[in-house]
Coordinates of C-alpha atoms in Angstrom, one line a residue:
M1 CA -0.1 0.0 0.0
F2 CA 3.0 2.3 0.6
E3 CA 6.5 2.4 -0.9
V4 CA 9.1 4.2 1.1
E5 CA 12.4 5.4 -0.5
R6 CA 15.1 7.3 1.2
R7 CA 17.7 9.5 -0.5
E8 CA 19.9 12.4 0.8
G9 CA 17.6 14.6 2.9
V10 CA 14.4 13.2 1.3
V11 CA 11.9 10.5 2.1
V12 CA 9.5 9.7 -0.7
V13 CA 6.2 8.0 0.3
T14 CA 4.4 6.5 -2.8
M15 CA 0.7 5.6 -2.2
N16 CA -0.4 2.4 -4.0
R17 CA -3.8 1.3 -3.0
A18 CA -5.5 0.3 -6.3
P19 CA -7.6 1.5 -8.0
A20 CA -7.7 5.1 -6.6
N21 CA -5.9 5.3 -3.2
A22 CA -9.3 5.4 -1.4
I23 CA -8.6 6.3 2.2
S24 CA -9.8 3.4 4.5
E25 CA -9.1 2.6 8.1
E26 CA -6.4 0.3 6.9
F27 CA -4.8 3.0 4.7
L28 CA -4.9 5.6 7.7
A29 CA -3.3 3.0 10.0
G30 CA -0.6 2.1 7.4
F31 CA 0.3 5.8 6.8
N32 CA 0.7 6.2 10.5
R33 CA 3.1 3.3 10.6
V34 CA 5.0 4.8 7.8
L35 CA 5.5 8.0 9.7
D36 CA 6.4 6.0 12.8
G37 CA 9.2 4.4 10.8
I38 CA 10.4 7.7 9.4
E39 CA 10.6 9.2 12.9
R40 CA 12.5 6.2 14.2
E41 CA 15.0 6.3 11.4
G42 CA 15.7 10.1 11.6
L43 CA 13.7 12.9 10.1
P44 CA 14.7 14.1 6.7
R45 CA 14.4 17.7 5.6
A46 CA 11.6 16.9 3.0
L47 CA 8.9 14.3 2.9
H48 CA 7.6 13.8 -0.6
I49 CA 4.1 12.2 -0.9
R50 CA 3.0 10.8 -4.3
S51 CA 1.0 8.2 -6.0
A52 CA 1.8 5.2 -8.1
L53 CA -1.7 5.2 -9.6
R54 CA -3.5 7.6 -12.0
F55 CA -5.3 9.0 -9.0
F56 CA -3.5 11.0 -6.3
S57 CA -6.4 10.0 -4.0
A58 CA -10.2 9.7 -4.6
G59 CA -10.8 10.4 -1.0
A60 CA -12.5 8.5 1.8
D61 CA -13.4 4.9 1.0
L62 CA -17.1 5.3 0.3
K63 CA -17.9 1.5 0.8
E64 CA -16.7 1.9 4.4
I65 CA -18.8 5.1 4.9
G66 CA -21.9 3.5 3.2
G67 CA -21.6 0.6 5.5
R68 CA -22.0 2.9 8.6
F69 CA -25.2 4.3 7.4
G70 CA -28.1 2.4 9.1
A71 CA -25.7 0.5 11.4
E72 CA -26.7 0.5 15.1
D73 CA -23.6 2.3 16.1
G74 CA -22.9 4.0 12.7
V75 CA -22.7 7.6 13.8
R76 CA -20.3 6.9 16.6
D77 CA -18.2 4.7 14.4
M78 CA -18.1 7.3 11.6
L79 CA -17.0 10.0 14.1
R80 CA -14.3 7.8 15.2
H81 CA -13.1 7.3 11.6
V82 CA -13.2 11.1 11.0
A83 CA -11.1 11.6 14.1
A84 CA -8.6 9.2 12.6
F85 CA -8.4 11.3 9.4
H86 CA -7.8 14.4 11.6
H87 CA -5.1 12.7 13.7
L88 CA -3.1 11.7 10.6
Y89 CA -3.5 15.0 8.7
D90 CA -2.7 17.1 11.9
R91 CA 0.3 14.9 12.4
I92 CA 1.6 15.5 8.8
E93 CA 0.9 19.3 9.2
R94 CA 2.9 19.5 12.4
L95 CA 6.0 17.5 11.3
P96 CA 9.1 19.6 11.8
L97 CA 10.2 19.2 8.2
V98 CA 8.8 20.3 4.7
T99 CA 6.0 18.2 3.3
I100 CA 5.4 18.1 -0.5
A101 CA 2.3 16.6 -2.2
E102 CA 2.9 15.7 -5.9
I103 CA -0.8 15.6 -7.3
N104 CA -0.6 13.7 -10.5
G105 CA -4.3 12.9 -11.0
P106 CA -7.7 13.5 -9.2
A107 CA -7.4 14.6 -5.7
L108 CA -10.9 14.7 -4.3
G109 CA -12.4 14.9 -0.9
G110 CA -10.1 13.3 1.7
G111 CA -7.5 13.1 -0.9
L112 CA -7.4 16.8 -1.3
E113 CA -7.6 17.2 2.4
L114 CA -4.4 15.0 2.6
A115 CA -2.6 17.4 0.1
L116 CA -3.8 20.4 2.1
S117 CA -2.2 19.2 5.2
C118 CA 1.2 19.4 3.3
D119 CA 3.2 22.6 3.1
L120 CA 3.9 22.5 -0.6
R121 CA 1.7 21.1 -3.5
I122 CA 2.7 20.7 -7.0
A123 CA 0.1 19.5 -9.5
A124 CA -0.3 18.3 -13.0
Q125 CA -2.1 20.9 -15.0
E126 CA -4.6 18.1 -16.0
A127 CA -5.2 16.9 -12.4
R128 CA -8.8 17.3 -11.0
I129 CA -9.0 18.9 -7.5
G130 CA -12.1 19.3 -5.5
L131 CA -14.2 18.7 -2.4
P132 CA -17.5 17.1 -3.6
E133 CA -18.8 16.1 -0.2
A134 CA -21.9 18.4 -0.3
G135 CA -23.2 16.4 -3.3
I136 CA -23.6 13.4 -1.2
G137 CA -25.0 15.2 1.8
L138 CA -21.8 15.4 3.9
I139 CA -19.1 17.8 4.6
P140 CA -15.3 18.0 4.0
G141 CA -14.9 16.9 7.5
A142 CA -11.2 16.0 7.6
G143 CA -10.0 19.6 7.8
G144 CA -11.1 20.8 4.3
T145 CA -13.3 23.7 5.4
Q146 CA -10.6 24.9 7.6
R147 CA -7.4 24.5 5.7
L148 CA -8.7 25.5 2.3
T149 CA -10.2 28.6 3.8
R150 CA -6.9 29.5 5.7
L151 CA -5.0 28.9 2.4
C152 CA -7.1 30.7 -0.1
G153 CA -9.6 32.7 1.7
P154 CA -13.5 32.3 2.1
G155 CA -14.2 33.2 -1.5
V156 CA -12.2 30.4 -3.1
A157 CA -13.2 28.0 -0.3
A158 CA -16.9 28.7 -1.1
R159 CA -16.4 28.1 -4.8
I160 CA -14.8 24.7 -4.3
I161 CA -17.0 23.5 -1.3
L162 CA -20.4 25.1 -1.7
A163 CA -20.4 24.7 -5.5
A164 CA -18.6 21.3 -5.3
E165 CA -16.5 22.4 -8.2
A166 CA -13.6 20.3 -9.3
V167 CA -10.9 22.4 -11.0
D168 CA -7.9 21.4 -13.0
G169 CA -4.4 21.9 -11.7
A170 CA -3.8 25.0 -13.7
T171 CA -6.9 26.6 -12.2
A172 CA -5.9 25.4 -8.7
E173 CA -2.5 27.3 -9.2
R174 CA -4.3 30.4 -10.1
L175 CA -6.6 30.1 -7.1
G176 CA -3.7 29.4 -4.7
I177 CA -4.7 25.9 -3.9
V178 CA -1.4 24.5 -5.2
Q179 CA 1.8 26.5 -5.6
W180 CA 2.8 25.0 -8.9
A181 CA 1.1 23.4 -11.9
V182 CA 3.2 21.8 -14.7
P183 CA 2.4 19.5 -17.5
G184 CA 1.8 16.0 -16.4
G185 CA 4.7 14.6 -18.2
E186 CA 7.0 16.9 -16.4
L187 CA 5.6 16.4 -13.0
P188 CA 7.6 13.5 -11.5
A189 CA 10.9 15.2 -12.4
R190 CA 9.8 18.6 -11.3
A191 CA 8.5 17.3 -7.9
R192 CA 11.7 15.5 -7.3
A193 CA 13.8 18.5 -8.1
L194 CA 11.6 20.5 -5.6
A195 CA 12.2 17.9 -3.0
D196 CA 15.9 17.9 -3.6
Q197 CA 16.0 21.8 -3.5
V198 CA 14.4 21.8 -0.1
A199 CA 16.7 19.0 1.1
G200 CA 19.6 21.2 0.3
L201 CA 18.5 23.9 2.7
A202 CA 19.3 23.9 6.6
G203 CA 17.0 21.5 8.4
P204 CA 16.7 23.5 11.7
A205 CA 16.0 26.7 9.8
L206 CA 13.2 25.0 7.8
A207 CA 11.6 23.7 11.0
A208 CA 11.8 27.1 12.5
C209 CA 10.4 28.8 9.4
K210 CA 7.6 26.4 9.3
A211 CA 6.7 26.9 12.9
C212 CA 6.7 30.7 12.4
I213 CA 4.6 30.5 9.3
R214 CA 2.1 28.3 11.2
A215 CA 2.0 30.6 14.2
S216 CA 0.9 33.4 11.8
T217 CA -2.4 31.6 11.0
D218 CA -2.9 29.2 13.9
R219 CA -6.1 29.7 15.8
A220 CA -8.0 27.7 18.3
P221 CA -9.4 24.5 16.6
D222 CA -13.1 25.5 17.0
G223 CA -13.6 25.2 13.2
Y224 CA -12.4 21.6 13.3
A225 CA -14.7 20.9 16.2
M226 CA -17.7 22.4 14.1
E227 CA -16.8 19.9 11.3
H228 CA -16.8 17.0 13.7
D229 CA -20.3 18.2 15.0
A230 CA -21.6 18.7 11.5
M231 CA -20.6 15.2 10.4
R232 CA -22.4 13.8 13.4
R233 CA -25.6 15.6 12.5
L234 CA -25.4 15.0 8.8
M235 CA -24.9 11.3 9.3
T236 CA -28.3 11.0 10.9
T237 CA -30.2 12.7 8.0
E238 CA -32.3 10.8 5.6
E239 CA -31.0 12.9 2.7
A240 CA -27.4 12.0 3.4
R241 CA -28.3 8.3 3.6
K242 CA -30.1 8.4 0.2
R243 CA -27.4 10.4 -1.5
V244 CA -24.6 8.2 -0.3
S245 CA -26.6 5.0 -1.3
A246 CA -27.4 6.5 -4.7
F247 CA -23.7 7.4 -5.2
L248 CA -22.5 3.8 -4.3
E249 CA -25.2 2.4 -6.6
S250 CA -24.1 4.5 -9.5
R251 CA -20.5 3.3 -9.0
R252 CA -21.6 -0.4 -9.3
K253 CA -23.2 0.1 -12.7

């Protein structure tokens, strides 16, 4: 599910859960184990997250989510699952090194939220990037409402979240969602060069710079708590149940 490569100053984590890097409980646990190993072996200056598949990540595993609707303890189980997303993404965000997401293809829902937890994002111009949760009666509940708004402002966040608009990588660069967008054929080399550029800088200085940048926008996590509460309420609505079921049924056809 994950391939880990170390080179001078860089650890590359390549996600490989076919067909679309859907983020399941197993995926979250596996990613945390990867981070445990990186921390044990010594932190690099750059962590480069990429995909071996044509998707960066299609987001949460909707089969797992669908199974929670109607289950006796489904809401509580869903909230526990959302908390696991938050734990991983908060952990990535707070690493004292530079994190880079190489977005080669669709990064949707929880997949985009994973990329938003990174410091730097470089995307293929052709990639699709969005937060479609409102279309199935839910919310980008793994930090999407907070990180995207802090990154790009409420106007861009409203466009992506409230209109459920998926944009290409070039548009994402113009909106500030990613810092670079390049032709897909150039992406692997450009992302590698970016990671190597970061790895050539001073590690303690990078960690200090990152902490100071974060301090400029850090607030009490009330917005994240609101996401959690909204997910709890939405899980109990008939509309969300119907929309999730309809979406899963459409995927089976």
